[in-house]
Amino acid sequence: MCGIVAYIGEREACPIVLEGIKRLDYRGYDSAGIAVVRDGRLVIRRSVGRISALEEKLDHELEGATLGMAHTRWATHGGVTEPNAHPHTDRSGKLAIVHNGIIENYRALKAFLAQAGLTFESQTDTEILAKLIGYFYEGKLEDAVRKALREVRGTFGIAALHADEPGTIVAARRGSPLIVGIGDGEYVVASDAAAIVQHTSQVIYLSDNEVAIVTRDGFRTTTLDAAPVSKDIEEVEYTLRQLELGGHQHFMAKEIFEQPESLRNCMRGRLDLEAGRVVLGGLTSVSRELIKTKRIILTACGTAWHAGLVGEYLIEQLARVPCETEYASEFRYRNPIIEDGTTVLAISQSGETIDTLAALREGRERGALALGIVNSVGSTIARETDAGVYLHVGPEIGVASTKAFTGQLTVLAMIAAFLGRRRHLSHEECFQYLSGLAAIPDAVEKALQLDSATRQIAAEFVDANNWLYLGRGLQYPVALEGALKLKEISYIHAEGLPAAEMKHGPIALISEDMPVVVLAPRDHWYEKVLGNINEVRSRGGRVIAIASEGDHEIADLAEHVLYVPDVTELLQPLVTVIPLQMLAYHAAVLRGCDVDKPRNLAKAVTVE
Ligand code: G6P
């Protein structure tokens, strides 16, 4: 999604904001632009494609400016063209804004401005906002921004500059994240902390409908009605090193291999084996209410939704609380029934996915206890929940989620045990289960040794354009996740199915051209899954099985077997997903795809 970086201070603005948008490029974008104020004049450059194309357009006119901003655009309104790239300007050409979000009433605002005689150069909603701010401008940018934003329906994170006010950045948010980094005599405004951490770890997070007025001497925050708001300065948790490749070819590979460590971090201080219980500090304030909950609705998008499907299973098995997993985008619009004692638990790596946020709000407005499982500290979902649990797996940069997925599974496993122990699990049962969880990082480490085996399989099937992933029970969401990984980064069509459903249609697809990945660890669905493998084999299908170490029987049935360590049955998804992540990664590399920045995808989807 769109990235925003703005700088004011004593240093040269251009390299700082460019470096900033490069740090955000993992979020996905299709064009980029920059604006600086130099010698009382606004200088703007824009370009479609990669940031390097923008860099080629930079010249001495931007040199020496100490106030500037840059933007990466992920198209929503209007195609990927230079006129549609940000920054956008007002009629005077002195005011510029960059924007993330959607101005929903832009047509009405456009008609209003057209009547006032304004003309437009782009098809974007952002240009309308720029022109509207310009329309209200009477010598004070902050007043004009507030006035315009009071007229806006929709979401925005914006930064605005005016050539006549070379000492000011005005930033505002509703729905789209915005952070002000506080340095020594300098400030960086950005949509993501990744663009700030090389300058400072001190930040303020703007809340919805807040405006920040940032100068070289300090900053103020107000509401849209100009009432002052005081903000706490917070510390960004992660470091620059975590944002670098560290010897890996891609962030996705780095993040796959980080999983033993990221899972240890996720569990650190949270498992009390001796007492047979889980300590989740983030839930302390709501624990009484949570223990009594009658129903849990997990809501999420994409990979996080797959984690929810596993979580549903764990919570029902261990805590015996009815639990269901809903696509956030569906839940928010279906007029959901929320009875007394319902908990809505949003799962989101970024904490910014707009549908997940809206689903959480919907649940809370209808009286549910609103909880979150989030990776990104200080993100909007984390701030809007009544309580929650952070993943603590470190920043995830690769667009295809890997370590956040296993982190989400781990947190859900801990929440299930937390609830189970307080409802009916015995000390011994909980001890056994938590010992199994504590052993997972080592098992994941072992599963990572399948790297070269998965590369060989990916190479053998590199030309296959359709893949099927089958699993039952706990392995069904893993099948969905394996298929999603392959689609996202290698653009190969893949479908995940509950293995028994194959008979009801998809079996017609089976042929030697379609590899079928079957999740078949030793669990209580195992015999049934062997039956499904036979069904595939007898129709000429080629099976790649993910099986438990020591299972020799399966070697006679499947063409390839990837053995993963045997772990506690309920926790098997944490290890069976590892070879699927590697398979997708190698398939994408072999097909020459841009693994970390797959086409059309964004890391955090902040528009509907
Ligand atoms: C996007 C990403 C997916 C991710 C989904 C939910 O589609 O490309 O990888 O699973 O959003 O993101 P979240 O940050 O809410 O977990």
Coordinates of C-alpha atoms and ligand atoms in Angstrom, one line a residue:
M1 CA 0.0 0.0 0.0
C2 CA 1.0 3.6 -0.3
G3 CA 4.1 4.7 1.6
I4 CA 4.6 8.2 3.0
V5 CA 7.8 9.8 4.3
A6 CA 8.3 13.5 5.0
Y7 CA 11.4 15.2 6.5
I8 CA 12.1 18.5 8.2
G9 CA 15.4 19.5 9.8
E10 CA 18.8 20.8 8.9
R11 CA 19.9 18.0 6.7
E12 CA 19.3 17.5 3.0
A13 CA 15.7 16.2 2.7
C14 CA 15.9 14.4 -0.7
P15 CA 18.2 11.5 0.2
I16 CA 16.4 11.0 3.5
V17 CA 12.9 10.7 2.1
L18 CA 14.2 8.5 -0.8
E19 CA 15.9 6.2 1.6
G20 CA 12.7 6.2 3.6
I21 CA 10.4 5.1 0.7
K22 CA 13.0 2.4 -0.2
R23 CA 12.5 1.0 3.4
L24 CA 8.8 0.9 2.7
D25 CA 8.9 -0.6 -0.8
Y26 CA 8.3 -4.1 0.7
R27 CA 4.7 -3.0 1.2
G28 CA 4.1 -3.0 -2.6
Y29 CA 3.8 0.0 -5.0
D30 CA 3.6 0.9 -8.6
S31 CA 4.8 4.5 -8.9
A32 CA 6.7 7.0 -6.8
G33 CA 7.1 10.7 -6.3
I34 CA 8.9 13.4 -4.3
A35 CA 8.4 17.1 -3.5
V36 CA 10.8 19.5 -1.7
V37 CA 10.5 23.1 -0.9
R38 CA 13.6 25.0 -2.0
D39 CA 14.1 28.8 -2.1
G40 CA 10.4 29.4 -1.6
R41 CA 9.4 27.1 -4.5
L42 CA 7.9 23.6 -4.6
V43 CA 9.9 21.2 -6.8
I44 CA 8.1 17.9 -7.7
R45 CA 9.3 14.8 -9.6
R46 CA 7.2 11.7 -10.2
S47 CA 7.6 8.5 -12.1
V48 CA 5.9 5.1 -12.7
G49 CA 7.7 1.9 -11.8
R50 CA 10.5 1.4 -9.4
I51 CA 12.0 4.0 -7.2
S52 CA 15.1 3.8 -9.3
A53 CA 13.1 5.3 -12.2
L54 CA 12.3 8.3 -9.9
E55 CA 15.9 8.6 -8.9
E56 CA 16.9 9.0 -12.6
K57 CA 14.7 12.1 -12.7
L58 CA 16.3 13.9 -9.8
D59 CA 18.5 16.9 -10.6
H60 CA 20.1 19.9 -8.9
E61 CA 16.8 21.6 -8.5
L62 CA 16.1 19.5 -5.5
E63 CA 19.5 20.0 -3.9
G64 CA 19.9 21.9 -0.7
A65 CA 16.2 21.5 0.4
T66 CA 15.7 20.7 4.1
L67 CA 12.0 20.1 3.8
G68 CA 10.6 17.4 1.6
M69 CA 8.4 14.4 1.3
A70 CA 8.2 11.2 -0.9
H71 CA 5.5 8.7 -1.7
T72 CA 5.1 5.2 -3.1
R73 CA 1.7 4.7 -4.7
W74 CA -0.4 1.5 -4.9
A75 CA -3.1 2.4 -7.4
T76 CA -6.7 2.5 -6.3
H77 CA -8.3 5.4 -8.2
G78 CA -6.9 5.8 -11.7
G79 CA -4.3 3.7 -13.5
V80 CA -0.6 3.5 -13.0
T81 CA 0.4 6.8 -14.8
E82 CA 2.7 9.7 -14.0
P83 CA -0.1 12.2 -13.6
N84 CA -1.8 9.9 -11.1
A85 CA 1.4 9.5 -9.0
H86 CA 1.7 11.6 -5.8
P87 CA 2.5 14.3 -4.7
H88 CA -0.6 16.2 -6.0
T89 CA -0.8 19.9 -5.9
D90 CA -3.4 22.7 -5.5
R91 CA -4.3 25.2 -8.2
S92 CA -1.5 27.6 -7.1
G93 CA 1.1 24.8 -7.5
K94 CA 2.5 25.9 -4.2
L95 CA 0.8 23.3 -2.0
A96 CA 1.5 19.5 -2.3
I97 CA 0.2 16.5 -0.5
V98 CA 0.9 12.8 -0.4
H99 CA -1.9 10.4 0.7
N100 CA -2.6 6.9 1.7
G101 CA -6.2 5.8 1.9
I102 CA -9.4 6.5 0.0
I103 CA -11.5 9.7 -0.2
E104 CA -14.9 8.2 -0.5
N105 CA -16.9 11.3 -1.3
Y106 CA -14.3 12.6 -3.9
R107 CA -16.9 12.8 -6.6
A108 CA -19.1 15.2 -4.7
L109 CA -16.0 17.2 -3.7
K110 CA -14.8 17.2 -7.3
A111 CA -18.2 18.6 -8.5
F112 CA -18.0 21.3 -5.9
L113 CA -14.5 22.3 -6.9
A114 CA -15.3 22.2 -10.6
Q115 CA -18.2 24.6 -10.0
A116 CA -15.6 26.9 -8.4
G117 CA -13.7 26.8 -11.7
L118 CA -11.0 24.3 -10.8
T119 CA -9.6 21.8 -13.3
F120 CA -8.0 18.4 -12.7
E121 CA -4.9 16.7 -14.1
S122 CA -5.3 13.2 -12.7
Q123 CA -8.0 10.6 -12.0
T124 CA -7.2 10.3 -8.4
D125 CA -9.1 11.1 -5.3
T126 CA -6.0 12.5 -3.8
E127 CA -5.8 15.4 -6.2
I128 CA -9.3 16.4 -5.2
L129 CA -8.1 16.6 -1.6
A130 CA -5.1 18.6 -2.6
K131 CA -7.3 21.1 -4.5
L132 CA -9.7 21.2 -1.6
I133 CA -7.0 22.1 0.9
G134 CA -5.8 24.8 -1.6
Y135 CA -9.3 26.1 -1.9
F136 CA -9.4 26.7 1.8
Y137 CA -5.9 28.1 2.1
E138 CA -5.7 31.6 3.5
G139 CA -2.1 31.7 4.6
K140 CA -2.0 29.0 7.2
L141 CA -1.6 25.4 6.0
E142 CA -2.7 23.7 9.2
D143 CA -6.0 25.6 9.1
A144 CA -6.7 24.7 5.5
V145 CA -5.9 21.0 6.1
R146 CA -8.2 20.8 9.1
K147 CA -11.0 22.6 7.2
A148 CA -10.7 20.3 4.2
L149 CA -10.5 17.1 6.2
R150 CA -13.7 18.0 8.0
E151 CA -15.4 17.7 4.7
V152 CA -13.9 14.3 3.8
R153 CA -15.5 10.9 4.1
G154 CA -13.1 8.0 3.9
T155 CA -9.6 7.2 5.1
F156 CA -6.4 9.1 5.0
G157 CA -2.9 9.4 6.1
I158 CA -1.5 12.6 4.6
A159 CA 1.5 14.9 4.7
A160 CA 1.2 18.4 3.3
L161 CA 3.7 21.1 2.4
H162 CA 3.4 24.7 1.2
A163 CA 6.0 26.7 -0.6
D164 CA 5.1 29.8 1.5
E165 CA 5.6 27.9 4.8
P166 CA 9.1 26.3 4.4
G167 CA 9.3 25.5 8.1
T168 CA 6.2 23.3 8.4
I169 CA 4.9 19.8 7.6
V170 CA 1.2 19.2 8.4
A171 CA 0.2 15.5 8.8
A172 CA -3.1 14.0 9.6
R173 CA -4.7 10.6 9.8
R174 CA -7.9 8.7 9.8
G175 CA -7.7 5.0 9.2
S176 CA -4.3 4.9 7.5
P177 CA -1.3 4.8 9.9
L178 CA 1.0 7.8 10.5
I179 CA 3.9 8.2 12.8
V180 CA 6.1 11.2 13.7
G181 CA 9.7 10.3 14.5
I182 CA 11.4 12.7 16.9
G183 CA 15.0 13.3 16.2
D184 CA 17.5 15.9 17.4
G185 CA 16.3 19.1 15.7
E186 CA 14.7 17.1 13.0
Y187 CA 11.5 15.1 12.4
V188 CA 10.5 12.3 10.1
V189 CA 6.8 11.7 9.4
A190 CA 6.1 8.2 7.9
S191 CA 3.4 5.7 7.4
D192 CA 5.5 2.9 8.8
A193 CA 8.3 2.9 11.5
A194 CA 10.6 1.1 9.1
A195 CA 11.3 4.5 7.4
I196 CA 12.1 6.1 10.8
V197 CA 14.2 3.7 12.8
Q198 CA 17.5 4.7 11.1
H199 CA 17.0 8.2 12.4
T200 CA 15.3 7.8 15.8
S201 CA 13.5 5.3 18.0
Q202 CA 11.3 8.0 19.6
V203 CA 7.9 8.3 18.0
I204 CA 4.4 9.4 18.5
Y205 CA 1.5 7.5 16.8
L206 CA -1.2 9.7 15.5
S207 CA -4.7 8.6 16.3
D208 CA -7.7 8.9 14.0
N209 CA -8.8 12.5 13.2
E210 CA -5.6 14.0 14.6
V211 CA -3.4 16.5 12.9
A212 CA 0.3 17.0 13.6
I213 CA 2.0 20.3 12.9
V214 CA 5.7 19.7 12.7
T215 CA 8.4 22.4 12.5
R216 CA 12.2 22.3 13.0
D217 CA 11.6 23.4 16.6
G218 CA 9.0 20.9 17.7
F219 CA 5.5 19.6 17.0
R220 CA 2.0 20.1 18.1
T221 CA -1.0 17.8 17.7
T222 CA -4.7 18.9 17.4
T223 CA -8.0 17.4 16.6
L224 CA -9.7 18.3 13.3
D225 CA -11.5 21.1 15.2
A226 CA -8.1 22.5 16.3
A227 CA -8.4 21.4 20.0
P228 CA -4.9 20.6 21.3
V229 CA -4.2 16.9 22.0
S230 CA -1.3 15.7 24.1
K231 CA 0.6 12.6 22.9
D232 CA 2.9 10.2 24.7
I233 CA 6.3 9.7 23.1
E234 CA 6.9 5.9 22.6
E235 CA 9.9 3.8 21.7
V236 CA 10.0 1.8 18.5
E237 CA 10.8 -1.8 19.4
Y238 CA 12.8 -3.0 16.4
T239 CA 16.2 -2.1 15.0
L240 CA 17.7 -1.3 11.6
R241 CA 19.5 -4.7 11.6
Q242 CA 16.1 -6.5 11.5
L243 CA 15.2 -4.7 8.4
E244 CA 18.3 -6.0 6.5
L245 CA 18.9 -9.1 4.5
G246 CA 21.7 -10.4 6.7
G247 CA 23.3 -12.6 3.9
H248 CA 20.1 -14.0 2.5
Q249 CA 19.0 -13.5 -1.0
H250 CA 15.5 -12.5 -0.1
F251 CA 13.6 -11.4 3.0
M252 CA 11.3 -14.3 2.6
A253 CA 14.2 -16.8 2.9
K254 CA 15.6 -14.9 5.9
E255 CA 12.2 -15.0 7.6
I256 CA 11.7 -18.7 6.9
F257 CA 15.0 -19.5 8.4
E258 CA 14.4 -17.1 11.4
Q259 CA 11.5 -19.2 12.6
P260 CA 13.1 -21.3 15.3
E261 CA 14.4 -18.0 16.8
S262 CA 11.2 -16.0 16.2
L263 CA 9.1 -18.7 17.8
R264 CA 11.4 -18.8 20.9
N265 CA 11.0 -15.0 21.1
C266 CA 7.2 -15.4 20.8
M267 CA 7.1 -17.9 23.7
R268 CA 9.7 -16.2 25.9
G269 CA 8.5 -15.7 29.4
R270 CA 5.0 -16.9 28.5
L271 CA 5.2 -20.7 29.3
D272 CA 5.2 -21.6 32.9
L273 CA 5.8 -25.4 32.5
E274 CA 6.0 -26.2 36.2
A275 CA 2.8 -24.5 37.0
G276 CA 1.3 -26.0 33.8
R277 CA 0.0 -22.6 32.7
V278 CA 0.5 -19.8 30.2
V279 CA 1.3 -16.2 31.3
L280 CA -0.1 -13.7 28.8
G281 CA 0.5 -10.2 30.3
G282 CA -1.5 -8.5 27.5
L283 CA -4.7 -10.3 28.5
T284 CA -4.4 -9.8 32.3
S285 CA -6.8 -6.8 32.3
V286 CA -9.6 -8.9 30.6
S287 CA -8.8 -12.4 31.9
R288 CA -12.0 -12.7 34.0
E289 CA -14.2 -11.7 31.2
L290 CA -12.3 -13.8 28.7
I291 CA -12.5 -17.0 30.9
K292 CA -16.2 -16.7 31.0
T293 CA -16.6 -16.0 27.3
K294 CA -19.3 -18.1 25.6
R295 CA -18.2 -17.8 22.0
I296 CA -15.1 -16.6 20.2
I297 CA -15.1 -15.2 16.7
L298 CA -11.6 -15.1 15.1
T299 CA -11.5 -12.6 12.3
A300 CA -8.7 -11.9 9.8
C301 CA -7.6 -11.8 6.1
G302 CA -5.2 -13.9 4.0
T303 CA -2.6 -15.9 5.9
A304 CA -3.9 -14.6 9.2
W305 CA -7.3 -16.1 8.4
H306 CA -5.6 -19.5 7.8
A307 CA -3.9 -19.1 11.3
G308 CA -7.4 -18.5 12.6
L309 CA -8.7 -21.7 11.2
V310 CA -6.1 -23.6 13.1
G311 CA -6.7 -21.5 16.2
E312 CA -10.4 -22.3 16.0
Y313 CA -9.5 -26.0 16.2
L314 CA -7.1 -25.5 19.1
I315 CA -9.5 -23.3 21.1
E316 CA -12.4 -25.7 20.7
Q317 CA -10.3 -28.8 21.6
L318 CA -8.5 -27.4 24.6
A319 CA -10.9 -24.8 26.0
R320 CA -14.2 -26.3 24.7
V321 CA -15.4 -22.8 23.8
P322 CA -17.4 -22.5 20.5
C323 CA -15.2 -20.8 18.1
E324 CA -15.5 -19.8 14.5
T325 CA -13.2 -18.0 12.0
E326 CA -14.6 -15.3 9.7
Y327 CA -13.1 -13.5 6.8
A328 CA -13.0 -9.9 8.1
S329 CA -14.3 -8.5 4.9
E330 CA -17.4 -10.7 5.1
F331 CA -18.0 -10.4 8.8
R332 CA -18.1 -6.6 8.8
Y333 CA -20.9 -6.4 6.3
R334 CA -23.1 -9.3 7.4
N335 CA -25.0 -7.6 10.3
P336 CA -23.4 -10.2 12.7
I337 CA -25.2 -11.5 15.7
I338 CA -23.2 -10.8 18.8
E339 CA -24.7 -12.2 21.9
D340 CA -23.6 -11.4 25.5
G341 CA -20.3 -13.1 26.3
T342 CA -18.9 -13.0 22.8
T343 CA -15.3 -12.2 22.1
V344 CA -14.0 -11.0 18.8
L345 CA -10.4 -11.7 18.3
A346 CA -8.7 -9.9 15.3
I347 CA -5.5 -11.5 13.9
S348 CA -3.2 -9.3 11.9
Q349 CA 0.5 -9.2 11.2
S350 CA 0.5 -5.5 10.3
G351 CA -2.3 -4.4 12.6
E352 CA -3.4 -2.1 9.8
T353 CA -5.5 -4.3 7.5
I354 CA -8.6 -2.1 7.0
D355 CA -11.1 -5.0 6.8
T356 CA -9.7 -6.6 9.9
L357 CA -9.8 -3.3 11.7
A358 CA -13.4 -2.7 10.6
A359 CA -14.5 -6.2 11.7
L360 CA -13.0 -5.6 15.1
R361 CA -14.8 -2.3 15.4
E362 CA -18.1 -3.9 14.3
G363 CA -17.7 -6.5 17.0
R364 CA -16.9 -4.0 19.6
E365 CA -19.7 -1.7 18.8
R366 CA -22.1 -4.6 19.2
G367 CA -20.8 -5.3 22.6
A368 CA -18.1 -8.0 22.1
L369 CA -14.9 -8.1 24.0
A370 CA -12.4 -6.9 21.4
L371 CA -9.0 -8.6 21.4
G372 CA -6.1 -8.7 19.0
I373 CA -3.2 -10.9 18.0
V374 CA -0.8 -8.5 16.2
N375 CA 2.8 -8.3 15.3
S376 CA 3.4 -4.6 14.6
V377 CA 3.7 -2.9 18.0
G378 CA 1.7 0.3 18.2
S379 CA -0.3 -0.4 15.1
T380 CA -4.0 0.7 14.8
I381 CA -5.5 -2.7 15.6
A382 CA -3.2 -3.1 18.6
R383 CA -4.3 0.3 19.9
E384 CA -8.0 -0.2 19.3
T385 CA -8.4 -3.5 21.1
D386 CA -9.5 -3.9 24.7
A387 CA -6.4 -6.2 25.2
G388 CA -4.2 -8.5 23.1
V389 CA -1.1 -10.5 22.6
Y390 CA 1.8 -9.4 20.4
L391 CA 3.7 -12.0 18.3
H392 CA 7.2 -10.6 19.1
V393 CA 8.6 -12.3 15.9
G394 CA 10.2 -9.1 14.7
P395 CA 9.4 -7.1 11.6
E396 CA 8.2 -9.2 8.6
I397 CA 9.3 -7.6 5.3
G398 CA 8.6 -10.3 2.7
V399 CA 5.1 -9.8 1.3
A400 CA 4.4 -13.5 1.7
S401 CA 3.9 -14.1 5.3
T402 CA 5.9 -16.9 7.0
K403 CA 7.2 -16.2 10.4
A404 CA 4.2 -14.2 11.3
F405 CA 2.0 -17.2 10.4
T406 CA 3.9 -19.5 12.7
G407 CA 3.9 -16.8 15.4
Q408 CA 0.1 -16.4 15.0
L409 CA -0.3 -20.2 15.4
T410 CA 1.9 -20.1 18.5
V411 CA 0.0 -17.3 20.1
L412 CA -3.3 -19.1 19.4
A413 CA -1.9 -22.3 20.9
M414 CA -1.0 -20.3 24.0
I415 CA -4.4 -18.6 24.2
A416 CA -6.1 -22.0 23.8
A417 CA -4.0 -23.4 26.7
F418 CA -4.6 -20.3 28.8
L419 CA -8.4 -20.7 28.4
G420 CA -8.3 -24.5 28.7
R421 CA -6.3 -24.5 31.9
R422 CA -8.8 -22.1 33.5
R423 CA -11.8 -24.0 32.3
H424 CA -11.1 -27.7 32.6
L425 CA -7.6 -28.9 31.6
S426 CA -5.7 -30.6 34.4
H427 CA -2.2 -29.5 35.4
E428 CA -0.8 -32.7 33.8
E429 CA -2.6 -32.2 30.5
C430 CA -1.5 -28.6 30.3
F431 CA 2.1 -29.5 31.2
Q432 CA 2.2 -32.1 28.4
Y433 CA 0.8 -29.7 25.9
L434 CA 3.1 -26.8 26.9
S435 CA 6.1 -29.1 26.9
G436 CA 5.1 -30.0 23.3
L437 CA 4.9 -26.3 22.4
A438 CA 8.3 -25.6 24.0
A439 CA 9.8 -28.3 21.8
I440 CA 8.5 -26.7 18.6
P441 CA 11.4 -24.4 17.7
D442 CA 13.8 -27.3 17.7
A443 CA 11.4 -29.3 15.5
V444 CA 11.1 -26.3 13.1
E445 CA 14.9 -26.2 13.0
K446 CA 14.9 -29.8 11.9
A447 CA 12.2 -29.2 9.3
L448 CA 14.3 -26.5 7.8
Q449 CA 16.8 -29.1 6.8
L450 CA 14.4 -30.0 4.0
D451 CA 15.6 -26.9 2.1
S452 CA 17.5 -28.7 -0.6
A453 CA 14.9 -31.5 -0.9
T454 CA 12.1 -28.9 -1.5
R455 CA 14.3 -27.1 -4.0
Q456 CA 14.7 -30.4 -6.0
I457 CA 11.0 -31.0 -6.0
A458 CA 10.3 -27.4 -7.0
A459 CA 12.8 -27.9 -9.9
E460 CA 11.2 -31.1 -11.0
F461 CA 7.7 -29.5 -11.2
V462 CA 8.8 -26.1 -12.2
D463 CA 6.6 -26.1 -15.4
A464 CA 3.5 -27.3 -13.7
N465 CA 0.9 -24.5 -13.8
N466 CA -1.7 -26.0 -11.5
W467 CA -1.1 -27.5 -8.0
L468 CA -3.5 -29.1 -5.5
Y469 CA -2.9 -29.1 -1.8
L470 CA -4.9 -31.5 0.4
G471 CA -5.2 -31.9 4.1
R472 CA -7.8 -32.9 6.7
G473 CA -8.6 -31.5 10.2
L474 CA -5.7 -29.4 11.4
Q475 CA -3.9 -29.9 8.1
Y476 CA -6.7 -28.4 6.0
P477 CA -5.8 -24.8 6.9
V478 CA -2.1 -25.7 6.2
A479 CA -3.1 -26.9 2.8
L480 CA -4.8 -23.6 2.2
E481 CA -1.7 -21.7 3.4
G482 CA 0.6 -23.8 1.2
A483 CA -1.5 -23.1 -1.9
L484 CA -1.7 -19.4 -1.0
K485 CA 2.1 -19.2 -0.7
L486 CA 2.6 -20.7 -4.1
K487 CA 0.1 -18.4 -5.7
E488 CA 1.4 -15.3 -4.1
I489 CA 5.0 -15.5 -5.1
S490 CA 5.3 -17.8 -8.1
Y491 CA 2.0 -16.9 -9.8
I492 CA 1.2 -20.6 -10.2
H493 CA -2.4 -21.5 -9.8
A494 CA -2.9 -23.6 -6.7
E495 CA -5.9 -24.7 -4.7
G496 CA -6.1 -26.0 -1.1
L497 CA -8.9 -28.4 -0.2
P498 CA -10.1 -30.6 2.6
A499 CA -8.9 -33.9 1.3
A500 CA -12.3 -35.6 1.4
E501 CA -13.8 -32.8 -0.7
M502 CA -11.6 -33.7 -3.6
K503 CA -14.1 -36.4 -4.6
H504 CA -16.8 -33.8 -5.0
G505 CA -15.5 -32.2 -8.1
P506 CA -11.8 -31.4 -8.1
I507 CA -10.9 -35.0 -8.7
A508 CA -11.8 -34.4 -12.3
L509 CA -8.6 -32.3 -12.5
I510 CA -6.2 -35.0 -11.5
S511 CA -3.7 -35.9 -14.1
E512 CA 0.1 -36.3 -14.3
D513 CA 0.4 -32.6 -15.1
M514 CA -0.9 -31.5 -11.7
P515 CA 1.3 -32.1 -8.6
V516 CA -0.8 -32.9 -5.5
V517 CA 0.8 -32.0 -2.2
V518 CA -0.8 -34.1 0.6
L519 CA -0.4 -33.3 4.2
A520 CA -0.2 -36.6 5.9
P521 CA 1.5 -36.5 9.3
R522 CA 0.7 -39.2 11.8
D523 CA -2.5 -37.9 13.3
H524 CA -6.0 -39.3 13.8
W525 CA -6.9 -38.5 10.2
Y526 CA -3.9 -40.4 8.9
E527 CA -5.6 -43.5 7.6
K528 CA -8.2 -41.5 5.8
V529 CA -5.6 -39.4 4.2
L530 CA -3.8 -42.5 2.9
G531 CA -7.1 -43.3 1.2
N532 CA -7.1 -39.9 -0.4
I533 CA -3.5 -40.5 -1.6
N534 CA -4.6 -43.7 -3.2
E535 CA -7.5 -42.0 -5.0
V536 CA -5.0 -39.5 -6.5
R537 CA -2.5 -42.2 -7.4
S538 CA -5.0 -44.5 -9.1
R539 CA -6.0 -41.6 -11.4
G540 CA -2.4 -41.0 -12.5
G541 CA -1.8 -38.1 -10.1
R542 CA 1.7 -37.3 -8.8
V543 CA 1.8 -37.0 -5.0
I544 CA 4.2 -35.1 -2.8
A545 CA 3.5 -36.1 0.8
I546 CA 4.4 -34.3 3.9
A547 CA 4.8 -37.1 6.5
S548 CA 6.0 -37.8 10.0
E549 CA 9.6 -39.0 10.4
G550 CA 9.8 -42.8 10.4
D551 CA 6.7 -43.4 8.3
H552 CA 7.9 -45.8 5.7
E553 CA 4.4 -46.9 4.6
I554 CA 3.8 -43.7 2.9
A555 CA 7.0 -44.0 0.8
D556 CA 5.3 -46.8 -1.2
L557 CA 2.3 -44.5 -2.0
A558 CA 3.8 -41.1 -2.7
E559 CA 6.2 -40.2 -5.4
H560 CA 8.1 -37.8 -3.0
V561 CA 8.0 -37.7 0.7
L562 CA 9.2 -34.8 2.8
Y563 CA 9.6 -36.0 6.4
V564 CA 9.0 -33.6 9.3
P565 CA 9.6 -34.3 13.0
D566 CA 6.9 -35.8 15.0
V567 CA 5.4 -33.3 17.5
T568 CA 2.2 -33.0 19.6
E569 CA -0.7 -33.6 17.3
L570 CA -2.4 -30.3 17.9
L571 CA 0.8 -28.5 17.1
Q572 CA 1.7 -30.3 13.9
P573 CA 0.7 -27.4 11.6
L574 CA 3.7 -25.5 13.0
V575 CA 6.1 -28.0 11.4
T576 CA 4.1 -29.2 8.3
V577 CA 3.9 -25.7 7.0
I578 CA 7.7 -25.3 6.9
P579 CA 8.3 -27.4 3.7
L580 CA 5.4 -25.7 2.0
Q581 CA 6.9 -22.3 2.6
M582 CA 10.2 -23.5 1.2
L583 CA 8.5 -25.2 -1.8
A584 CA 6.8 -22.0 -2.7
Y585 CA 10.0 -20.0 -2.2
H586 CA 12.1 -22.2 -4.5
A587 CA 9.3 -22.4 -7.1
A588 CA 9.3 -18.6 -7.3
V589 CA 13.0 -18.3 -7.5
L590 CA 13.3 -20.9 -10.2
R591 CA 10.6 -19.1 -12.2
G592 CA 12.5 -15.9 -11.9
C593 CA 9.8 -14.1 -9.8
D594 CA 10.3 -11.1 -7.6
V595 CA 9.9 -13.1 -4.3
D596 CA 9.8 -10.2 -1.9
K597 CA 7.7 -7.9 -4.0
P598 CA 5.2 -10.1 -5.9
R599 CA 3.2 -8.3 -8.6
N600 CA -0.1 -6.7 -7.6
L601 CA 0.3 -7.6 -3.9
A602 CA 0.8 -5.3 -0.9
K603 CA 2.1 -6.3 2.5
A604 CA -0.6 -4.3 4.4
V605 CA -3.9 -3.8 2.7
T606 CA -5.1 -0.5 4.0
V607 CA -7.9 0.0 1.5
E608 CA -11.1 -2.0 1.2
Ligands
G6P1 C1 -2.2 -9.0 2.6 C2 -0.8 -9.7 2.6 C3 -1.0 -11.1 3.2 C4 -1.6 -11.0 4.6 C5 -2.9 -10.3 4.5 C6 -3.4 -9.9 6.0 O1 -3.0 -9.6 1.7 O2 -0.3 -9.8 1.3 O3 0.3 -11.8 3.3 O4 -1.8 -12.3 5.1 O5 -2.8 -9.0 3.9 O6 -2.5 -9.1 6.5 P1 -2.3 -8.8 8.1 O7 -1.3 -7.7 8.2 O8 -3.7 -8.3 8.6 O9 -2.0 -10.1 8.7

